[in-house]
Amino acid sequence: MKVAASSLRKGAVVDMEGRLYVVLTAENIHPGKGTPVTQLNMRRISDGVKVSERWRTTEQVERAFVDDRDYNFLYNDGEGYHFMNPENFDQVVVPDDVVGDLSSWLQDGMKCVLSLHEGVPIAMQLPSRVTFEIAETEPAVKNQTASSSYKPAILTNGARVMVPPYIASGTRIVILTEDGTYVERAKD
């Protein structure tokens, strides 16, 4: 199926000359002069080689047919990351290289979208936002403005994020999984 290059996002799978690639990052660039382009950083599924491609935003790219399904995360062990299909309870093991740096945002029972090609997991998408508790952070400094100052914090999963100065240890916060940035305090 042909799609416009500008519509490709992280996790999409494209077919170039008979080989499958998963999109790691997608950026639409609009220079002051010239035609807009889409810059894609991709990983070849067969051997893990990373490549970078650039297309005009209007060019058509062959998108590979993959089976996207909801799976629940179960656990991680030496074999890989285990997921279960909630409809038929089939389990799938996803290798470390497919999960990549998204592993720090995985939580027990989290619903994720796995892309399977011929029964083999090739890509994973997490929910756009996740909630974590802050394990430790520096105490708030009196008379510090909240305008543009942030302080480091360590979450219960061990990840480091920058949070506003009024956030204290034990506070639950919402994080964007795409880049690991603070969004807001959790409302629960």
Coordinates of N, CA and C in Angstrom, one line a residue:
M1 N 0.8 -1.2 0.0 CA 0.0 0.0 0.0 C 0.9 1.2 0.0
K2 N 0.7 2.1 -0.9 CA 1.5 3.3 -1.0 C 0.9 4.4 -0.2
V3 N 1.8 5.1 0.6 CA 1.3 6.3 1.4 C 2.3 7.4 1.2
A4 N 1.9 8.6 1.5 CA 2.7 9.8 1.4 C 3.8 9.7 2.4
A5 N 5.0 10.1 2.1 CA 6.2 10.0 3.0 C 5.9 10.8 4.2
S6 N 5.2 12.0 4.1 CA 5.0 12.8 5.3 C 4.0 12.2 6.3
S7 N 3.3 11.2 5.9 CA 2.4 10.6 6.9 C 3.0 9.5 7.7
L8 N 4.3 9.1 7.4 CA 4.9 8.0 8.2 C 5.3 8.6 9.6
R9 N 5.1 7.7 10.6 CA 5.4 8.1 12.0 C 6.3 7.0 12.6
K10 N 6.8 7.2 13.8 CA 7.6 6.2 14.5 C 6.8 4.9 14.7
G11 N 7.4 3.8 14.4 CA 6.8 2.5 14.5 C 6.2 2.0 13.2
A12 N 6.1 2.8 12.2 CA 5.5 2.4 10.9 C 6.6 1.5 10.2
V13 N 6.1 0.6 9.4 CA 6.9 -0.4 8.7 C 6.8 -0.1 7.2
V14 N 8.0 0.1 6.5 CA 8.0 0.4 5.1 C 8.8 -0.7 4.4
D15 N 8.4 -0.9 3.1 CA 9.0 -1.9 2.3 C 9.8 -1.2 1.2
M16 N 11.2 -1.3 1.3 CA 12.0 -0.7 0.3 C 12.8 -1.8 -0.4
E17 N 12.6 -2.0 -1.7 CA 13.2 -3.0 -2.5 C 13.2 -4.4 -1.9
G18 N 12.0 -4.8 -1.4 CA 11.8 -6.1 -0.8 C 12.3 -6.3 0.6
R19 N 12.8 -5.3 1.2 CA 13.3 -5.4 2.6 C 12.4 -4.5 3.5
L20 N 12.2 -5.0 4.7 CA 11.3 -4.3 5.7 C 12.2 -3.5 6.6
Y21 N 11.7 -2.2 6.8 CA 12.3 -1.3 7.7 C 11.3 -0.7 8.7
V22 N 11.7 -0.6 10.0 CA 10.8 0.0 10.9 C 11.3 1.4 11.2
V23 N 10.4 2.4 11.2 CA 10.7 3.8 11.4 C 11.0 4.1 12.8
L24 N 12.2 4.6 13.1 CA 12.7 5.0 14.5 C 12.3 6.4 14.8
T25 N 12.6 7.3 13.8 CA 12.2 8.7 14.0 C 11.8 9.2 12.6
A26 N 10.8 10.1 12.6 CA 10.3 10.8 11.4 C 10.2 12.3 11.7
E27 N 10.8 13.0 10.7 CA 10.8 14.5 10.9 C 10.5 15.1 9.6
N28 N 9.5 16.0 9.6 CA 9.1 16.7 8.4 C 9.9 18.1 8.4
I29 N 10.7 18.3 7.4 CA 11.6 19.5 7.3 C 11.0 20.5 6.3
H30 N 10.8 21.7 6.7 CA 10.3 22.7 5.7 C 11.3 23.8 5.6
P31 N 12.2 23.7 4.7 CA 13.3 24.8 4.6 C 12.6 26.1 4.0
G32 N 13.3 27.2 4.2 CA 12.8 28.4 3.7 C 12.7 28.4 2.2
K33 N 13.7 27.8 1.6 CA 13.7 27.7 0.1 C 13.7 26.2 -0.3
G34 N 13.0 25.9 -1.3 CA 13.1 24.5 -1.8 C 11.8 23.8 -1.4
T35 N 11.8 22.5 -1.7 CA 10.7 21.6 -1.4 C 10.8 21.0 0.0
P36 N 9.7 20.9 0.7 CA 9.7 20.2 2.0 C 10.1 18.7 1.9
V37 N 10.8 18.2 2.9 CA 11.2 16.8 2.8 C 10.9 16.1 4.1
T38 N 10.9 14.8 4.1 CA 10.7 14.0 5.3 C 11.9 13.2 5.5
Q39 N 12.5 13.3 6.7 CA 13.8 12.6 7.0 C 13.4 11.5 7.9
L40 N 13.7 10.3 7.5 CA 13.4 9.1 8.3 C 14.6 8.3 8.7
N41 N 14.7 8.0 10.0 CA 15.8 7.1 10.5 C 15.1 5.8 10.7
M42 N 15.6 4.7 10.1 CA 15.0 3.4 10.1 C 15.9 2.3 10.5
R43 N 15.4 1.2 11.0 CA 16.2 0.0 11.3 C 15.7 -1.1 10.4
R44 N 16.6 -1.8 9.7 CA 16.2 -2.9 8.8 C 15.9 -4.1 9.7
I45 N 14.8 -4.7 9.6 CA 14.3 -5.7 10.5 C 15.1 -7.0 10.4
S46 N 15.6 -7.3 9.2 CA 16.3 -8.6 9.0 C 17.6 -8.7 9.8
D47 N 18.4 -7.6 9.8 CA 19.7 -7.6 10.4 C 20.0 -6.5 11.4
G48 N 19.0 -5.6 11.6 CA 19.2 -4.5 12.6 C 20.0 -3.3 12.1
V49 N 20.4 -3.3 10.8 CA 21.2 -2.1 10.3 C 20.3 -0.9 10.3
K50 N 20.9 0.2 10.8 CA 20.2 1.5 10.8 C 20.5 2.3 9.5
V51 N 19.5 2.9 8.9 CA 19.7 3.7 7.7 C 18.9 5.0 7.9
S52 N 19.3 6.0 7.1 CA 18.6 7.2 7.1 C 18.2 7.5 5.7
E53 N 16.9 7.9 5.5 CA 16.4 8.2 4.1 C 15.7 9.5 4.1
R54 N 15.7 10.2 3.0 CA 15.1 11.5 2.9 C 14.2 11.5 1.6
W55 N 12.9 11.8 1.7 CA 12.0 11.9 0.6 C 11.3 13.2 0.6
R56 N 10.9 13.6 -0.6 CA 10.0 14.8 -0.7 C 8.7 14.4 0.0
T57 N 8.1 15.3 0.7 CA 6.9 15.0 1.4 C 5.7 14.4 0.6
T58 N 5.7 14.7 -0.7 CA 4.6 14.2 -1.6 C 5.0 12.9 -2.2
E59 N 6.2 12.4 -2.1 CA 6.6 11.1 -2.7 C 5.8 10.0 -2.0
Q60 N 5.5 9.0 -2.8 CA 4.8 7.8 -2.3 C 5.8 6.7 -1.8
V61 N 5.6 6.2 -0.6 CA 6.4 5.1 -0.1 C 5.6 3.9 0.1
E62 N 6.2 2.7 -0.1 CA 5.4 1.5 0.0 C 5.4 1.1 1.5
R63 N 4.2 1.1 2.1 CA 4.1 0.7 3.5 C 3.8 -0.8 3.5
A64 N 4.5 -1.5 4.4 CA 4.4 -3.0 4.4 C 3.1 -3.3 5.2
F65 N 2.5 -4.5 4.8 CA 1.4 -5.0 5.6 C 1.8 -5.7 6.8
V66 N 1.4 -5.1 7.9 CA 1.7 -5.8 9.2 C 0.4 -5.9 10.0
D67 N 0.4 -6.8 10.9 CA -0.7 -7.0 11.8 C -0.5 -6.3 13.1
D68 N -1.2 -5.2 13.3 CA -1.2 -4.4 14.5 C -2.3 -4.8 15.4
R69 N -1.9 -5.3 16.6 CA -2.8 -5.8 17.6 C -2.5 -5.3 19.0
D70 N -3.5 -5.2 19.9 CA -3.3 -4.8 21.2 C -2.8 -6.0 22.0
Y71 N -1.7 -5.8 22.8 CA -1.2 -6.8 23.7 C -1.0 -6.2 25.1
N72 N -1.0 -7.0 26.1 CA -0.7 -6.6 27.5 C 0.7 -7.0 27.9
F73 N 1.4 -6.1 28.4 CA 2.8 -6.5 28.9 C 2.7 -7.3 30.2
L74 N 3.4 -8.4 30.2 CA 3.4 -9.3 31.3 C 4.7 -9.2 32.2
Y75 N 5.9 -9.5 31.6 CA 7.1 -9.4 32.3 C 8.3 -9.5 31.4
N76 N 9.5 -9.3 32.0 CA 10.7 -9.3 31.2 C 11.6 -10.3 31.9
D77 N 12.3 -11.2 31.1 CA 13.3 -12.1 31.6 C 14.4 -12.2 30.6
G78 N 15.3 -13.2 30.7 CA 16.4 -13.3 29.8 C 16.1 -13.6 28.4
E79 N 14.9 -14.1 28.2 CA 14.4 -14.4 26.8 C 14.0 -13.2 26.1
G80 N 13.4 -12.2 26.8 CA 12.9 -11.0 26.2 C 11.7 -10.5 26.9
Y81 N 10.9 -9.7 26.3 CA 9.7 -9.1 26.9 C 8.5 -9.9 26.5
H82 N 7.7 -10.3 27.5 CA 6.6 -11.2 27.2 C 5.3 -10.4 27.2
F83 N 4.5 -10.6 26.2 CA 3.2 -9.9 26.0 C 2.1 -10.9 25.8
M84 N 0.9 -10.6 26.2 CA -0.2 -11.5 26.0 C -1.4 -10.8 25.2
N85 N -1.9 -11.5 24.2 CA -3.1 -11.0 23.5 C -4.3 -11.2 24.4
P86 N -5.0 -10.1 24.8 CA -6.2 -10.2 25.7 C -7.4 -11.0 25.1
E87 N -7.4 -11.1 23.8 CA -8.6 -11.8 23.1 C -8.4 -13.3 23.2
N88 N -7.3 -13.8 22.8 CA -7.1 -15.3 22.8 C -6.0 -15.8 23.7
F89 N -5.4 -14.9 24.5 CA -4.4 -15.3 25.5 C -3.2 -15.9 25.0
D90 N -2.9 -15.7 23.7 CA -1.6 -16.1 23.1 C -0.5 -15.2 23.6
Q91 N 0.7 -15.8 23.9 CA 1.8 -15.0 24.4 C 2.8 -14.9 23.3
V92 N 3.5 -13.7 23.3 CA 4.5 -13.4 22.3 C 5.7 -12.9 23.1
V93 N 6.9 -13.3 22.7 CA 8.2 -12.8 23.2 C 8.8 -11.8 22.3
V94 N 9.0 -10.6 22.7 CA 9.5 -9.5 21.9 C 11.0 -9.3 22.3
P95 N 11.9 -9.4 21.3 CA 13.4 -9.3 21.7 C 13.7 -7.8 22.1
D96 N 14.9 -7.7 22.8 CA 15.3 -6.4 23.4 C 15.5 -5.4 22.3
D97 N 16.0 -5.8 21.1 CA 16.3 -4.7 20.1 C 15.0 -4.1 19.5
V98 N 13.8 -4.8 19.6 CA 12.6 -4.3 19.1 C 12.0 -3.3 20.2
V99 N 12.1 -3.6 21.4 CA 11.6 -2.8 22.5 C 12.5 -1.6 22.7
G100 N 13.8 -1.7 22.6 CA 14.8 -0.6 22.7 C 14.6 0.2 24.0
D101 N 14.7 1.5 23.8 CA 14.7 2.4 24.9 C 13.3 2.6 25.5
L102 N 12.3 2.1 24.9 CA 10.9 2.1 25.4 C 10.7 1.3 26.6
S103 N 11.7 0.4 26.9 CA 11.6 -0.6 28.0 C 11.4 0.1 29.4
S104 N 12.0 1.3 29.5 CA 11.9 2.0 30.8 C 10.5 2.5 31.1
W105 N 9.6 2.6 30.1 CA 8.3 3.1 30.3 C 7.2 2.0 30.4
L106 N 7.7 0.7 30.3 CA 6.7 -0.4 30.4 C 6.3 -0.6 31.8
Q107 N 5.0 -0.9 32.0 CA 4.5 -1.2 33.3 C 3.7 -2.5 33.2
D108 N 3.6 -3.2 34.3 CA 2.8 -4.5 34.3 C 1.4 -4.3 33.9
G109 N 0.9 -5.1 32.9 CA -0.4 -5.0 32.4 C -0.7 -3.9 31.5
M110 N 0.3 -3.1 31.1 CA 0.1 -2.0 30.2 C -0.3 -2.5 28.8
K111 N -1.3 -1.8 28.2 CA -1.7 -2.2 26.9 C -0.8 -1.5 25.8
C112 N -0.2 -2.3 25.0 CA 0.7 -1.8 23.9 C 0.2 -2.3 22.6
V113 N 0.6 -1.7 21.5 CA 0.3 -2.2 20.2 C 1.6 -2.8 19.6
L114 N 1.5 -4.1 19.3 CA 2.6 -4.8 18.7 C 2.3 -5.0 17.2
S115 N 3.3 -4.7 16.4 CA 3.2 -4.9 14.9 C 3.9 -6.3 14.6
L116 N 3.1 -7.2 14.1 CA 3.6 -8.5 13.7 C 3.7 -8.7 12.2
H117 N 4.8 -9.2 11.7 CA 4.9 -9.5 10.3 C 5.2 -11.0 10.2
E118 N 4.3 -11.8 9.7 CA 4.3 -13.2 9.6 C 4.6 -13.8 11.0
G119 N 3.9 -13.3 12.0 CA 4.0 -13.8 13.3 C 5.2 -13.4 14.2
V120 N 6.1 -12.6 13.6 CA 7.3 -12.2 14.3 C 7.1 -10.7 14.7
P121 N 7.3 -10.4 16.0 CA 7.1 -8.9 16.4 C 8.3 -8.1 15.8
I122 N 7.9 -7.0 15.1 CA 8.9 -6.2 14.5 C 8.9 -4.7 15.0
A123 N 7.8 -4.3 15.7 CA 7.7 -3.0 16.2 C 6.7 -2.9 17.3
M124 N 6.9 -1.9 18.2 CA 6.0 -1.7 19.3 C 5.7 -0.3 19.5
Q125 N 4.4 0.0 19.9 CA 4.0 1.3 20.2 C 3.4 1.3 21.6
L126 N 3.8 2.3 22.5 CA 3.3 2.4 23.8 C 2.2 3.5 23.8
P127 N 1.4 3.5 24.9 CA 0.5 4.7 25.0 C 1.3 6.0 25.0
S128 N 0.7 7.0 24.6 CA 1.5 8.3 24.5 C 1.9 8.8 25.8
R129 N 1.1 8.5 26.9 CA 1.4 9.1 28.2 C 1.3 7.9 29.2
V130 N 2.2 8.0 30.2 CA 2.3 7.0 31.3 C 2.4 7.8 32.6
T131 N 2.0 7.2 33.7 CA 2.0 7.8 35.0 C 3.0 7.0 35.9
F132 N 3.9 7.8 36.5 CA 4.9 7.2 37.4 C 5.0 8.1 38.7
E133 N 5.5 7.4 39.8 CA 5.7 8.2 41.0 C 7.1 8.6 41.1
I134 N 7.4 9.7 41.7 CA 8.8 10.2 41.9 C 9.3 9.6 43.1
A135 N 10.5 8.9 42.9 CA 11.1 8.2 44.1 C 12.0 9.2 44.9
E136 N 12.7 10.1 44.2 CA 13.5 11.1 44.9 C 13.7 12.3 44.0
T137 N 13.8 13.5 44.6 CA 14.1 14.7 44.0 C 14.6 15.7 45.0
E138 N 15.2 16.8 44.6 CA 15.7 17.8 45.5 C 14.5 18.5 46.1
P139 N 14.6 19.0 47.4 CA 13.5 19.8 47.9 C 13.3 21.1 47.2
A140 N 12.1 21.6 47.3 CA 11.8 22.9 46.6 C 12.6 24.0 47.3
V141 N 13.1 25.0 46.5 CA 13.8 26.1 47.1 C 12.8 27.3 47.2
K142 N 12.8 27.9 48.3 CA 11.9 29.0 48.6 C 12.1 30.2 47.6
N143 N 11.1 30.8 47.2 CA 11.2 32.0 46.3 C 11.7 31.7 44.9
Q144 N 11.7 30.4 44.5 CA 12.1 30.0 43.2 C 10.9 30.1 42.2
T145 N 11.1 30.7 41.1 CA 9.9 30.8 40.2 C 9.8 29.6 39.4
A146 N 8.5 29.3 39.0 CA 8.3 28.1 38.2 C 8.3 28.4 36.7
S147 N 8.8 29.6 36.3 CA 8.7 29.9 34.9 C 9.5 29.0 34.0
S148 N 10.8 28.9 34.1 CA 11.5 28.1 33.2 C 12.6 27.2 34.0
S149 N 12.5 27.1 35.3 CA 13.5 26.4 36.0 C 12.9 25.0 36.3
Y150 N 13.8 24.0 36.0 CA 13.4 22.6 36.3 C 14.5 22.0 37.1
K151 N 14.1 20.9 37.9 CA 15.1 20.2 38.7 C 15.0 18.7 38.3
P152 N 16.1 18.0 38.5 CA 16.1 16.5 38.2 C 15.3 15.7 39.2
A153 N 14.7 14.7 38.7 CA 14.0 13.7 39.6 C 14.2 12.3 39.1
I154 N 14.2 11.4 40.0 CA 14.3 10.0 39.7 C 13.0 9.3 39.9
L155 N 12.4 8.6 38.9 CA 11.2 7.9 39.0 C 11.3 6.5 39.7
T156 N 10.2 5.9 40.0 CA 10.3 4.6 40.7 C 10.8 3.5 39.7
N157 N 10.8 3.8 38.4 CA 11.4 2.8 37.4 C 12.9 3.1 37.2
G158 N 13.5 4.1 37.8 CA 14.9 4.4 37.7 C 15.2 5.5 36.6
A159 N 14.2 5.9 35.9 CA 14.4 6.9 34.8 C 14.6 8.3 35.4
R160 N 15.4 9.1 34.8 CA 15.6 10.5 35.2 C 14.8 11.4 34.3
V161 N 14.1 12.3 34.9 CA 13.3 13.3 34.2 C 13.5 14.7 34.9
M162 N 13.2 15.7 34.1 CA 13.2 17.1 34.7 C 11.8 17.5 35.0
V163 N 11.6 18.0 36.3 CA 10.3 18.4 36.7 C 10.3 19.8 37.3
P164 N 9.2 20.5 37.3 CA 9.1 21.8 37.9 C 9.5 21.8 39.4
P165 N 10.0 22.9 40.0 CA 10.5 23.0 41.3 C 9.4 22.6 42.4
Y166 N 8.1 22.8 42.2 CA 7.1 22.5 43.2 C 6.8 21.1 43.3
I167 N 7.3 20.2 42.5 CA 7.0 18.8 42.5 C 7.9 18.1 43.6
A168 N 7.3 17.3 44.5 CA 8.1 16.7 45.6 C 8.1 15.2 45.4
S169 N 9.0 14.5 46.2 CA 9.0 13.1 46.2 C 7.7 12.5 46.6
G170 N 7.3 11.4 46.0 CA 6.0 10.7 46.2 C 4.9 11.2 45.3
T171 N 5.1 12.3 44.6 CA 4.1 12.8 43.7 C 4.0 11.9 42.4
R172 N 2.8 11.7 42.0 CA 2.6 10.9 40.7 C 2.5 11.9 39.6
I173 N 3.3 11.7 38.5 CA 3.3 12.6 37.4 C 3.1 11.8 36.1
V174 N 2.7 12.6 35.1 CA 2.4 12.1 33.7 C 3.6 12.4 32.9
I175 N 4.1 11.4 32.1 CA 5.3 11.5 31.3 C 4.9 11.1 29.8
L176 N 5.5 11.9 28.9 CA 5.3 11.5 27.4 C 6.3 10.4 27.1
T177 N 5.8 9.3 26.6 CA 6.7 8.1 26.3 C 7.6 8.4 25.1
E178 N 7.2 9.3 24.2 CA 8.0 9.6 23.0 C 9.3 10.1 23.3
D179 N 9.4 11.1 24.3 CA 10.7 11.7 24.6 C 11.0 11.7 26.1
G180 N 10.2 11.2 26.9 CA 10.4 11.1 28.4 C 10.4 12.5 29.1
T181 N 9.5 13.4 28.6 CA 9.4 14.7 29.3 C 8.2 14.7 30.2
Y182 N 8.3 15.6 31.2 CA 7.2 15.8 32.1 C 6.0 16.5 31.5
V183 N 4.8 16.1 31.8 CA 3.6 16.8 31.2 C 2.8 17.5 32.3
E184 N 2.5 16.8 33.3 CA 1.6 17.4 34.4 C 1.6 16.4 35.6
R185 N 1.0 16.9 36.7 CA 0.8 16.0 37.8 C -0.4 15.1 37.5
A186 N -0.3 13.8 38.0 CA -1.4 12.9 37.7 C -2.6 13.3 38.5
K187 N -3.8 13.1 37.9 CA -5.0 13.6 38.5 C -5.7 12.5 39.4
D188 N -5.0 11.3 39.5 CA -5.6 10.3 40.3 C -5.2 10.4 41.8

